[in-house]
């Protein structure tokens, strides 16, 4: 039955003699020269379970020279004998071929086994040929095999719209001139196939003096894993300037979709490094050279909401013109308010306040007054539906989405953007029974320190902070934008460096980090993580949700706290007190300093706990000796 089904499958393809892994291989060939630009493939007998001891079936896809091959597994059920899939039943893919042939020396790019949830479904060749091998052993597992589709794609869809730099493997230059295009795409090496190991590529963007470089990473598929970018071996770094010495404003690893950056000047430098043994698909990114928009103020064209916050110009009679465009190129801080503030605002109002940051800046909004109308005896829900409302919008995966809705008279927490853009909208009902509500007032700032003031930033990190015991032996640190909502898609590092005889103790006073134990990607959790190593993540469990950290002590003179948020939820974050102590123990006496760096008297351990508590409560401590 297996042999009969196998030869029936061949009638839908061209059977050719090809060079195989071994002499016992059977070959099925799909060749685009015969007009088969797309089609379907299956394992022998599918959907009936495949036989055991299939030594080798080679599926060969041959496209034109100007094409690549895409295969997509729509069903997959191959018996899994081990996690690496190198023994037992497996599908072994050869994606980087110079010719449509493989032998025992040809290195496979990926090996698949298990169920659909265990594999990457879609794979691409780097050239015009793709081959995969299907092998089964003697164990009978009642597995059905696989089914999939193939398609031949034009290579021109994945060419960099820049000039390759002479003498480099994958460096490109994007130079803006009157003759060159103002926008285009760039890709990781061999994209959409998996990128090679141990590569280093640079992408140089050079605009005109009055232009800024806008980058949108539409798809990032690097190492698959729930790890911090600090320990990821494959990563993308975005520098706001001409080279790697320029400020770091972006760092991407793992998987992302639609992440945007905007340079503060005409130059931008992007570096891609691959050092892992398990390469991913890479990235696809769009670039655009944009002229600096210096328009700022009110009475610009009115807008109306469309498609969940996407704003498009309209014409409306009797409209209060209250829209505002603010860019950090013109003003780093200022004030916004509802129409007529502090006098009562009119009915039937829609105002939009657009904020655009540059480089490593984020938009921070702090409300100073808030008083909106709510119908009497109404039960205002969490989303503030049907009432006067202020809405904050950010971009998530390329779409404008609501960050938070605010209504009533409670002062909202301060908010921060997850990238260079934020929109605030103010909506009121067509009619109100009262005119005594004055609306809102808020201050805006474009910040590059994530709202964490008075702490030395790490120039090697996008959001990194350094605490040295010889600069200050104790103090506090917090999450971005604390005590407001921390921004989404943000990763921050807090490095504590003491003397060789010192250890750092950390006590959390505030903790509101969204998540569910064990605080992993599978539970869609933000988290805090600790490590006493500079090169590897600690084995200490992550903390989120109700799992508030207890007092933490470092194992050595170095300690790292990592905070990471995803793109789904918000929280108030954390605040913690740190203290560098001599490792001889708490029973010894030691010197500590106040928040201004002035030393207190030498204290015994009996008083040390009290001092820490006073510091946490921000109380002024007076000691009598």
Coordinates of C-alpha atoms in Angstrom, one line a residue:
X1 CA 0.0 0.0 0.0
X2 CA 2.8 2.4 0.9
X3 CA 4.6 1.8 -2.5
X4 CA 1.3 2.2 -4.4
X5 CA 0.5 5.5 -2.7
X6 CA 4.1 6.7 -3.2
X7 CA 3.9 6.2 -7.0
X8 CA 0.4 7.7 -7.2
X9 CA 2.0 10.8 -5.6
X10 CA 4.5 11.0 -8.4
X11 CA 1.9 11.6 -11.1
X12 CA 1.5 15.2 -9.8
X13 CA 5.1 16.0 -10.2
X14 CA 8.1 15.5 -12.5
X15 CA 10.2 12.4 -11.6
X16 CA 13.8 13.0 -12.3
X17 CA 17.1 11.3 -11.3
X18 CA 18.9 13.6 -8.9
X19 CA 21.9 13.3 -6.7
X20 CA 20.7 12.0 -3.3
X21 CA 21.9 11.7 0.2
X22 CA 22.3 7.9 -0.4
X23 CA 21.6 5.5 -3.2
X24 CA 18.5 4.2 -1.5
X25 CA 16.7 7.6 -1.7
X26 CA 13.5 8.1 -3.7
X27 CA 13.2 11.5 -5.3
X28 CA 10.1 13.6 -6.0
X29 CA 10.8 16.8 -8.0
X30 CA 8.6 19.9 -8.4
X31 CA 10.0 22.0 -11.2
X32 CA 8.8 25.5 -12.1
X33 CA 9.9 25.2 -15.7
X34 CA 6.8 23.1 -16.4
X35 CA 4.5 25.9 -15.2
X36 CA 3.9 24.5 -11.7
X37 CA 4.4 27.8 -9.7
X38 CA 2.6 26.4 -6.7
X39 CA 1.1 23.2 -5.5
X40 CA 0.8 20.6 -2.7
X41 CA 3.0 17.9 -1.3
X42 CA 2.3 15.0 1.1
X43 CA 4.1 12.2 2.9
X44 CA 3.6 8.7 1.6
X45 CA 0.1 7.4 2.4
X46 CA -1.1 10.7 3.9
X47 CA -3.6 10.9 5.7
X48 CA -3.2 7.2 6.5
X49 CA -0.3 6.6 8.9
X50 CA 3.1 6.3 7.1
X51 CA 5.0 3.0 7.1
X52 CA 8.1 2.3 9.2
X53 CA 11.6 1.9 7.8
X54 CA 11.3 4.6 5.0
X55 CA 15.0 5.0 4.4
X56 CA 14.8 8.2 2.5
X57 CA 12.4 10.2 0.4
X58 CA 13.8 13.4 -1.1
X59 CA 11.4 16.2 -2.0
X60 CA 13.1 18.5 -4.4
X61 CA 11.8 21.9 -5.4
X62 CA 13.5 23.6 -8.4
X63 CA 12.6 27.2 -9.3
X64 CA 13.9 29.6 -12.0
X65 CA 17.2 31.3 -11.3
X66 CA 15.5 34.5 -10.4
X67 CA 13.2 32.8 -7.9
X68 CA 13.3 31.2 -4.5
X69 CA 11.1 28.4 -3.0
X70 CA 8.6 28.7 -0.1
X71 CA 7.1 25.6 1.5
X72 CA 4.5 25.7 4.2
X73 CA 3.5 22.7 6.3
X74 CA -0.3 22.7 6.9
X75 CA -0.4 19.4 8.7
X76 CA 2.5 17.8 10.6
X77 CA 2.6 14.6 12.7
X78 CA 6.0 12.9 12.7
X79 CA 6.9 10.6 15.6
X80 CA 9.3 12.3 18.0
X81 CA 12.0 10.1 19.5
X82 CA 14.1 12.9 21.1
X83 CA 14.1 16.7 21.4
X84 CA 16.8 17.2 18.8
X85 CA 15.0 15.1 16.1
X86 CA 18.2 13.7 14.8
X87 CA 17.2 10.1 15.5
X88 CA 14.0 8.2 14.7
X89 CA 11.5 9.8 12.3
X90 CA 12.3 13.2 11.0
X91 CA 12.1 15.8 8.2
X92 CA 15.5 17.3 7.4
X93 CA 15.6 20.5 5.4
X94 CA 18.3 21.8 3.1
X95 CA 17.7 25.5 2.5
X96 CA 21.0 26.9 1.4
X97 CA 21.9 25.0 -1.8
X98 CA 24.0 26.1 -4.7
X99 CA 22.5 23.4 -6.9
X100 CA 19.5 21.0 -6.6
X101 CA 21.5 18.2 -5.1
X102 CA 22.5 16.9 -1.7
X103 CA 24.8 14.2 -0.4
X104 CA 26.1 12.9 2.9
X105 CA 28.3 16.0 3.3
X106 CA 25.6 18.5 2.8
X107 CA 24.7 20.3 6.0
X108 CA 21.0 20.5 6.9
X109 CA 19.6 23.8 8.1
X110 CA 16.7 22.5 10.2
X111 CA 15.3 19.1 11.4
X112 CA 11.7 18.7 12.2
X113 CA 9.7 16.2 14.2
X114 CA 6.7 16.1 16.5
X115 CA 3.3 17.9 16.1
X116 CA 2.4 21.2 14.4
X117 CA 3.1 23.1 17.7
X118 CA 6.7 21.8 17.7
X119 CA 7.8 23.1 14.4
X120 CA 8.2 26.3 12.4
X121 CA 5.6 25.9 9.6
X122 CA 7.0 28.1 6.8
X123 CA 10.5 27.7 5.3
X124 CA 12.3 29.4 2.4
X125 CA 15.3 28.6 0.2
X126 CA 18.1 31.1 -0.2
X127 CA 18.5 30.2 -3.9
X128 CA 16.4 28.5 -6.6
X129 CA 16.5 25.1 -5.0
X130 CA 15.1 23.6 -1.8
X131 CA 15.3 19.9 -0.8
X132 CA 14.0 18.1 2.3
X133 CA 14.4 14.5 3.3
X134 CA 11.8 12.3 5.0
X135 CA 13.1 9.4 7.1
X136 CA 11.5 6.9 9.4
X137 CA 12.9 4.1 11.6
X138 CA 11.6 0.7 12.7
X139 CA 9.3 2.0 15.5
X140 CA 5.6 2.0 14.6
X141 CA 3.9 5.1 16.0
X142 CA 0.6 5.4 14.0
X143 CA 1.6 9.0 12.9
X144 CA 0.1 10.4 9.7
X145 CA 3.1 12.4 8.4
X146 CA 2.7 15.7 6.8
X147 CA 1.0 17.8 4.1
X148 CA 2.0 21.1 2.8
X149 CA 2.0 23.6 0.0
X150 CA 4.9 25.1 -2.1
X151 CA 5.2 28.3 -4.1
X152 CA 8.0 29.9 -6.2
X153 CA 8.6 33.5 -5.4
X154 CA 10.5 36.3 -7.3
X155 CA 13.8 37.1 -5.6
X156 CA 13.4 40.8 -6.3
X157 CA 10.9 41.0 -3.5
X158 CA 13.7 40.5 -1.0
X159 CA 16.5 42.7 -2.4
X160 CA 18.0 45.5 -0.3
X161 CA 17.2 49.0 -1.6
X162 CA 20.7 50.2 -0.9
X163 CA 24.2 49.9 -2.2
X164 CA 26.4 47.1 -0.9
X165 CA 29.7 48.3 0.5
X166 CA 32.8 47.0 -1.3
X167 CA 34.9 44.5 0.6
X168 CA 32.1 43.5 3.1
X169 CA 29.8 40.5 3.1
X170 CA 26.6 42.1 4.1
X171 CA 27.1 45.9 4.8
X172 CA 24.8 48.3 2.9
X173 CA 24.7 52.1 2.5
X174 CA 21.5 54.0 2.0
X175 CA 22.4 57.5 0.8
X176 CA 19.7 60.1 0.2
X177 CA 20.1 62.3 -2.8
X178 CA 17.9 64.0 -5.4
X179 CA 18.2 60.9 -7.6
X180 CA 17.8 58.2 -4.9
X181 CA 14.5 56.9 -3.5
X182 CA 13.2 58.3 -0.2
X183 CA 12.0 54.9 1.1
X184 CA 12.4 51.2 0.6
X185 CA 13.3 47.9 2.4
X186 CA 16.3 46.2 3.8
X187 CA 16.7 42.6 5.1
X188 CA 18.9 40.3 7.1
X189 CA 21.3 38.1 5.0
X190 CA 19.5 35.4 2.8
X191 CA 16.0 36.6 4.0
X192 CA 13.4 35.2 4.0
X193 CA 15.5 32.0 4.4
X194 CA 17.3 31.6 7.7
X195 CA 20.4 33.8 8.1
X196 CA 23.9 32.3 8.3
X197 CA 25.7 31.8 11.6
X198 CA 28.5 34.1 12.8
X199 CA 27.7 37.1 10.6
X200 CA 28.0 40.8 11.3
X201 CA 26.1 43.2 9.1
X202 CA 25.9 47.0 9.2
X203 CA 23.3 49.2 7.5
X204 CA 24.3 52.9 7.1
X205 CA 21.5 55.5 6.5
X206 CA 22.6 59.0 5.5
X207 CA 19.9 61.6 4.9
X208 CA 19.9 65.2 4.0
X209 CA 20.5 67.8 6.7
X210 CA 16.8 68.5 7.2
X211 CA 15.7 64.8 7.2
X212 CA 15.2 62.2 9.8
X213 CA 15.5 58.4 9.3
X214 CA 12.3 56.4 10.1
X215 CA 12.8 52.7 10.6
X216 CA 10.0 50.1 10.9
X217 CA 11.0 46.5 11.7
X218 CA 8.0 44.8 10.2
X219 CA 9.1 41.3 11.2
X220 CA 11.9 40.1 13.4
X221 CA 12.5 36.4 13.9
X222 CA 15.8 35.7 15.6
X223 CA 16.4 33.1 18.3
X224 CA 13.3 31.4 19.5
X225 CA 13.3 31.7 23.2
X226 CA 12.0 33.6 26.3
X227 CA 15.3 35.2 27.3
X228 CA 16.5 38.7 27.9
X229 CA 18.2 40.6 25.0
X230 CA 21.2 40.9 27.3
X231 CA 22.0 37.2 26.9
X232 CA 20.7 36.7 23.4
X233 CA 23.5 35.7 20.9
X234 CA 21.6 37.1 17.9
X235 CA 20.5 40.7 18.1
X236 CA 19.8 43.9 16.3
X237 CA 21.2 47.2 17.6
X238 CA 20.0 50.6 16.4
X239 CA 22.3 53.6 16.9
X240 CA 21.3 57.3 16.6
X241 CA 24.1 58.5 14.5
X242 CA 26.8 57.5 12.0
X243 CA 28.3 54.4 13.6
X244 CA 28.4 52.1 16.6
X245 CA 29.8 54.9 18.8
X246 CA 26.6 56.8 18.5
X247 CA 23.9 56.5 21.3
X248 CA 22.1 53.1 21.4
X249 CA 18.3 53.7 21.0
X250 CA 17.1 50.2 20.1
X251 CA 17.9 46.6 20.7
X252 CA 15.9 43.7 19.3
X253 CA 16.1 40.0 19.9
X254 CA 13.7 37.0 19.8
X255 CA 10.5 37.8 18.0
X256 CA 8.9 41.2 17.3
X257 CA 6.5 42.7 14.8
X258 CA 6.3 46.4 13.7
X259 CA 8.8 48.2 16.0
X260 CA 9.6 51.8 15.0
X261 CA 12.5 54.1 15.5
X262 CA 13.1 57.7 14.4
X263 CA 16.5 59.3 14.4
X264 CA 17.2 62.7 15.9
X265 CA 19.4 63.7 13.0
X266 CA 20.0 62.7 9.4
X267 CA 22.1 59.6 10.2
X268 CA 21.2 56.2 11.6
X269 CA 23.4 53.1 12.0
X270 CA 22.0 49.5 12.4
X271 CA 24.1 46.5 13.3
X272 CA 23.0 42.9 13.1
X273 CA 25.0 40.1 14.8
X274 CA 24.5 36.3 14.7
X275 CA 26.5 34.1 17.0
X276 CA 24.1 31.4 18.0
X277 CA 24.0 27.8 16.8
X278 CA 20.3 28.0 16.0
X279 CA 19.7 30.8 13.5
X280 CA 16.3 32.2 12.8
X281 CA 14.6 33.7 9.7
X282 CA 16.0 37.2 10.4
X283 CA 14.3 40.5 9.8
X284 CA 12.4 42.6 7.2
X285 CA 12.4 46.3 7.8
X286 CA 11.2 49.4 6.0
X287 CA 13.1 52.8 5.9
X288 CA 12.0 56.3 5.0
X289 CA 13.9 59.6 4.9
X290 CA 11.4 62.2 6.3
X291 CA 11.7 65.9 6.2
X292 CA 11.7 67.4 9.7
X293 CA 8.2 68.7 10.5
X294 CA 8.6 71.8 12.7
X295 CA 4.9 72.7 12.8
X296 CA 3.6 72.7 16.3
X297 CA 0.5 74.2 17.8
X298 CA -3.3 74.4 17.7
X299 CA -5.8 75.1 14.9
X300 CA -4.3 72.6 12.5
X301 CA -6.7 70.5 10.3
X302 CA -9.4 68.8 12.4
X303 CA -9.5 65.0 12.7
X304 CA -12.0 62.3 13.5
X305 CA -11.3 58.8 14.9
X306 CA -11.4 55.9 12.4
X307 CA -10.4 52.3 12.8
X308 CA -9.8 52.2 16.5
X309 CA -7.9 55.5 16.8
X310 CA -6.5 55.9 13.3
X311 CA -6.9 59.6 12.6
X312 CA -8.0 60.9 9.2
X313 CA -8.8 64.5 8.2
X314 CA -12.5 65.5 7.8
X315 CA -14.5 68.7 7.5
X316 CA -17.0 69.4 10.2
X317 CA -19.1 72.5 10.8
X318 CA -19.0 74.2 14.2
X319 CA -16.0 72.2 15.2
X320 CA -13.8 73.5 18.1
X321 CA -10.3 73.5 16.6
X322 CA -8.2 72.1 19.4
X323 CA -5.9 69.6 17.7
X324 CA -2.2 69.9 18.5
X325 CA 1.0 68.5 17.0
X326 CA 4.1 68.5 19.2
X327 CA 7.6 67.3 18.2
X328 CA 10.6 67.1 20.4
X329 CA 12.6 69.0 17.8
X330 CA 10.7 72.2 18.8
X331 CA 9.7 71.7 22.4
X332 CA 11.1 69.2 25.0
X333 CA 8.3 70.0 27.5
X334 CA 5.1 71.9 27.8
X335 CA 1.4 71.8 28.8
X336 CA -1.8 70.6 27.1
X337 CA -5.3 71.2 28.3
X338 CA -9.0 70.8 27.4
X339 CA -10.6 73.7 25.5
X340 CA -11.3 76.8 27.7
X341 CA -9.4 75.4 30.7
X342 CA -9.8 76.2 33.6
X343 CA -13.2 77.3 32.5
X344 CA -15.8 74.6 31.7
X345 CA -15.2 72.8 28.4
X346 CA -17.9 72.9 25.6
X347 CA -20.0 69.9 24.6
X348 CA -19.5 67.8 21.5
X349 CA -15.7 68.2 21.5
X350 CA -13.0 66.0 20.0
X351 CA -9.4 67.1 20.4
X352 CA -6.3 65.1 19.3
X353 CA -2.8 65.8 20.7
X354 CA -0.1 64.2 18.6
X355 CA 3.4 63.7 20.1
X356 CA 6.5 62.7 18.1
X357 CA 9.8 61.9 19.9
X358 CA 13.2 61.4 18.3
X359 CA 16.2 59.1 19.0
X360 CA 16.0 57.4 22.3
X361 CA 13.3 59.7 23.7
X362 CA 9.9 58.6 25.1
X363 CA 6.8 60.7 25.5
X364 CA 5.7 61.1 29.2
X365 CA 2.3 62.7 30.1
X366 CA 1.7 63.8 33.7
X367 CA -1.9 65.0 34.6
X368 CA -2.0 67.9 37.0
X369 CA -5.8 68.4 37.0
X370 CA -8.7 66.2 35.9
X371 CA -12.4 66.9 36.2
X372 CA -14.8 65.4 33.5
X373 CA -18.5 65.1 33.4
X374 CA -20.3 61.9 34.3
X375 CA -24.0 61.4 34.3
X376 CA -25.6 61.3 37.7
X377 CA -25.9 57.9 39.3
X378 CA -24.1 56.3 36.4
X379 CA -21.8 53.3 37.1
X380 CA -18.7 54.2 35.1
X381 CA -17.0 51.1 33.8
X382 CA -13.4 50.5 33.5
X383 CA -13.3 51.5 29.8
X384 CA -15.2 54.8 30.4
X385 CA -17.8 54.0 27.7
X386 CA -20.5 56.5 27.0
X387 CA -19.0 59.3 29.1
X388 CA -16.6 62.2 28.6
X389 CA -13.2 60.6 28.3
X390 CA -9.5 61.2 27.7
X391 CA -7.8 58.4 25.7
X392 CA -4.1 57.6 25.3
X393 CA -3.1 55.8 22.1
X394 CA 0.2 54.0 21.2
X395 CA 1.3 51.7 18.4
X396 CA 1.2 48.0 19.0
X397 CA 2.4 45.7 16.2
X398 CA 1.8 48.5 13.6
X399 CA -1.7 49.3 14.8
X400 CA -2.9 52.3 16.8
X401 CA -4.4 50.9 20.0
X402 CA -5.8 52.4 23.2
X403 CA -3.3 52.4 26.0
X404 CA -5.7 53.7 28.7
X405 CA -9.1 55.5 29.1
X406 CA -9.5 58.1 31.8
X407 CA -12.8 59.6 33.0
X408 CA -14.5 61.0 36.1
X409 CA -12.6 63.3 38.6
X410 CA -9.8 60.9 39.8
X411 CA -6.3 62.1 38.8
X412 CA -5.0 59.6 36.2
X413 CA -1.5 58.0 36.6
X414 CA 1.2 59.4 34.4
X415 CA 1.7 57.4 31.1
X416 CA 4.7 56.8 28.8
X417 CA 4.9 55.8 25.2
X418 CA 6.5 52.6 24.1
X419 CA 8.2 54.2 21.1
X420 CA 8.5 57.6 19.4
X421 CA 4.7 58.2 19.0
X422 CA 1.7 58.8 21.3
X423 CA -1.7 60.3 20.7
X424 CA -4.0 61.8 23.4
X425 CA -7.7 62.3 22.5
X426 CA -10.4 64.2 24.4
X427 CA -14.0 63.3 23.6
X428 CA -17.2 64.8 25.1
X429 CA -20.8 64.1 24.7
X430 CA -23.1 66.2 22.5
X431 CA -25.1 67.5 25.4
X432 CA -24.4 67.9 29.1
X433 CA -26.7 68.6 32.0
X434 CA -24.0 70.6 33.8
X435 CA -21.4 73.2 32.7
X436 CA -19.3 73.2 35.8
X437 CA -16.7 70.7 34.8
X438 CA -13.4 72.3 33.8
X439 CA -11.7 69.4 32.0
X440 CA -8.1 68.5 32.3
X441 CA -4.6 69.8 32.3
X442 CA -1.4 67.8 31.8
X443 CA 2.3 68.4 31.2
X444 CA 4.3 66.6 28.6
X445 CA 8.0 65.8 28.5
X446 CA 10.2 64.1 26.0
X447 CA 12.6 62.0 28.2
X448 CA 15.6 59.9 27.3
X449 CA 16.0 58.5 30.9
X450 CA 12.7 56.6 30.9
X451 CA 11.5 58.9 33.7
X452 CA 14.2 57.5 36.1
X453 CA 15.8 60.7 37.4
X454 CA 19.1 61.2 39.2
X455 CA 20.7 57.8 38.3
X456 CA 23.7 57.3 36.0
X457 CA 22.7 55.7 32.7
X458 CA 24.6 52.9 31.0
X459 CA 25.7 54.2 27.5
X460 CA 25.8 50.5 26.3
X461 CA 22.1 50.0 27.0
X462 CA 18.9 51.5 25.7
X463 CA 17.4 51.4 29.2
X464 CA 20.3 50.7 31.6
X465 CA 21.4 52.2 34.9
X466 CA 24.6 51.8 37.0
X467 CA 24.9 51.9 40.8
X468 CA 28.5 51.9 42.2
X469 CA 29.1 51.6 45.9
X470 CA 32.0 54.1 45.7
X471 CA 29.6 56.7 44.4
X472 CA 26.7 56.0 46.7
X473 CA 26.2 53.1 49.2
X474 CA 22.4 53.2 49.4
X475 CA 19.4 54.6 47.7
X476 CA 16.3 53.7 45.7
X477 CA 15.6 52.6 42.1
X478 CA 12.3 52.1 40.2
X479 CA 10.7 50.9 37.0
X480 CA 10.4 53.3 34.1
X481 CA 7.8 56.1 34.6
X482 CA 7.2 55.1 38.2
X483 CA 4.8 55.8 40.0
X484 CA 2.9 55.9 36.7
X485 CA 2.2 53.0 34.3
X486 CA 5.4 51.5 32.9
X487 CA 5.7 51.5 29.1
X488 CA 5.1 48.4 27.1
X489 CA 7.7 46.5 25.1
X490 CA 10.5 47.7 27.4
X491 CA 13.6 46.0 28.8
X492 CA 15.7 47.7 31.5
X493 CA 18.8 46.7 33.3
X494 CA 20.0 47.9 36.8
X495 CA 23.6 47.0 37.4
X496 CA 24.9 47.1 41.0
X497 CA 28.7 47.1 41.3
X498 CA 30.4 46.9 44.7
X499 CA 33.8 46.4 46.1
X500 CA 35.2 42.9 46.4
X501 CA 34.2 42.7 50.0
X502 CA 30.7 44.0 49.5
X503 CA 27.3 42.5 48.7
X504 CA 24.1 44.4 47.8
X505 CA 20.8 43.9 49.6
X506 CA 17.6 44.9 47.8
X507 CA 14.2 45.4 49.4
X508 CA 11.1 46.1 47.3
X509 CA 8.6 48.6 48.8
X510 CA 6.2 48.9 45.8
X511 CA 5.5 46.0 43.4
X512 CA 2.9 45.9 40.7
X513 CA 4.3 44.0 37.7
X514 CA 1.6 42.3 35.6
X515 CA 1.8 38.6 35.2
X516 CA 1.1 35.1 36.4
X517 CA 3.7 32.6 37.9
X518 CA 6.0 31.4 36.5
X519 CA 6.1 34.8 34.7
X520 CA 7.0 33.4 31.3
X521 CA 6.1 34.2 27.7
X522 CA 3.5 31.5 27.8
X523 CA 1.6 33.3 30.5
X524 CA 2.0 36.6 28.8
X525 CA 3.8 38.0 31.8
X526 CA 6.0 41.0 32.5
X527 CA 8.7 40.2 35.0
X528 CA 11.7 41.1 37.2
X529 CA 14.7 38.8 37.0
X530 CA 18.0 38.7 39.0
X531 CA 21.5 37.6 38.3
X532 CA 24.8 37.6 40.0
X533 CA 26.7 36.8 36.8
X534 CA 27.7 39.2 34.0
X535 CA 27.4 36.6 31.3
X536 CA 24.4 34.3 32.2
X537 CA 21.0 34.6 33.6
X538 CA 20.4 33.5 37.2
X539 CA 18.5 30.4 38.0
X540 CA 16.5 32.4 40.6
X541 CA 12.7 32.3 39.7
X542 CA 11.2 35.3 38.0
X543 CA 8.9 37.6 39.9
X544 CA 5.5 39.0 38.7
X545 CA 1.9 39.4 39.8
X546 CA 1.4 38.3 43.4
X547 CA 4.9 36.9 43.6
X548 CA 6.6 39.9 45.2
X549 CA 10.3 39.5 45.8
X550 CA 11.5 39.3 49.3
X551 CA 14.8 40.9 50.4
X552 CA 17.4 39.9 47.8
X553 CA 21.1 39.5 48.5
X554 CA 23.8 39.2 45.8
X555 CA 26.2 36.3 45.8
X556 CA 29.2 38.5 44.9
X557 CA 30.2 42.1 44.3
X558 CA 28.0 42.3 41.1
X559 CA 24.3 42.1 40.8
X560 CA 21.9 42.7 37.9
X561 CA 18.2 43.3 38.1
X562 CA 16.3 43.0 34.8
X563 CA 12.8 44.4 34.2
X564 CA 10.9 43.4 31.1
X565 CA 7.4 44.3 29.8
X566 CA 5.5 42.9 26.9
X567 CA 2.9 44.6 24.6
X568 CA -0.2 43.4 26.4
X569 CA -0.7 44.8 29.9
X570 CA 0.3 47.7 32.2
X571 CA 1.2 48.1 35.8
X572 CA 2.5 50.6 38.2
X573 CA 5.9 48.8 38.3
X574 CA 8.2 48.7 41.3
X575 CA 10.3 50.8 43.7
X576 CA 13.1 49.3 45.8
X577 CA 15.7 50.2 48.3
X578 CA 19.3 49.0 47.8
X579 CA 22.2 48.9 50.3
X580 CA 25.8 47.9 49.7
X581 CA 27.1 45.9 52.8
X582 CA 30.3 44.3 53.9
X583 CA 30.1 40.5 53.3
X584 CA 31.3 39.9 56.9
X585 CA 27.7 39.9 58.0
X586 CA 24.9 42.2 59.3
X587 CA 26.3 42.0 62.9
X588 CA 29.3 44.3 62.0
X589 CA 29.1 48.0 62.0
X590 CA 29.1 49.9 58.8
X591 CA 28.8 53.4 57.3
X592 CA 25.7 54.3 55.2
X593 CA 24.8 57.5 53.4
X594 CA 21.7 59.5 52.9
X595 CA 20.1 60.3 49.5
X596 CA 22.4 63.3 49.2
X597 CA 25.5 61.2 49.6
X598 CA 26.3 62.5 53.1
X599 CA 27.5 59.8 55.5
X600 CA 25.5 59.0 58.7
X601 CA 27.3 58.0 61.8
X602 CA 28.8 54.5 62.1
X603 CA 25.9 52.3 63.0
X604 CA 25.5 48.8 64.4
X605 CA 23.2 46.2 63.0
X606 CA 20.7 47.1 65.7
X607 CA 20.0 50.5 64.1
X608 CA 20.6 49.5 60.5
X609 CA 17.1 48.1 60.0
X610 CA 15.5 51.2 61.4
X611 CA 17.6 53.4 59.1
X612 CA 16.6 51.4 56.1
X613 CA 12.9 51.7 57.0
X614 CA 13.2 55.5 57.4
X615 CA 15.0 55.7 54.0
X616 CA 12.2 53.7 52.4
X617 CA 9.5 56.0 53.8
X618 CA 11.5 59.0 52.6
X619 CA 11.7 60.4 56.2
X620 CA 14.5 62.6 57.4
X621 CA 16.5 60.6 60.0
X622 CA 18.1 62.4 62.9
X623 CA 20.6 60.3 64.8
X624 CA 21.8 61.1 68.3
X625 CA 25.2 59.7 69.4

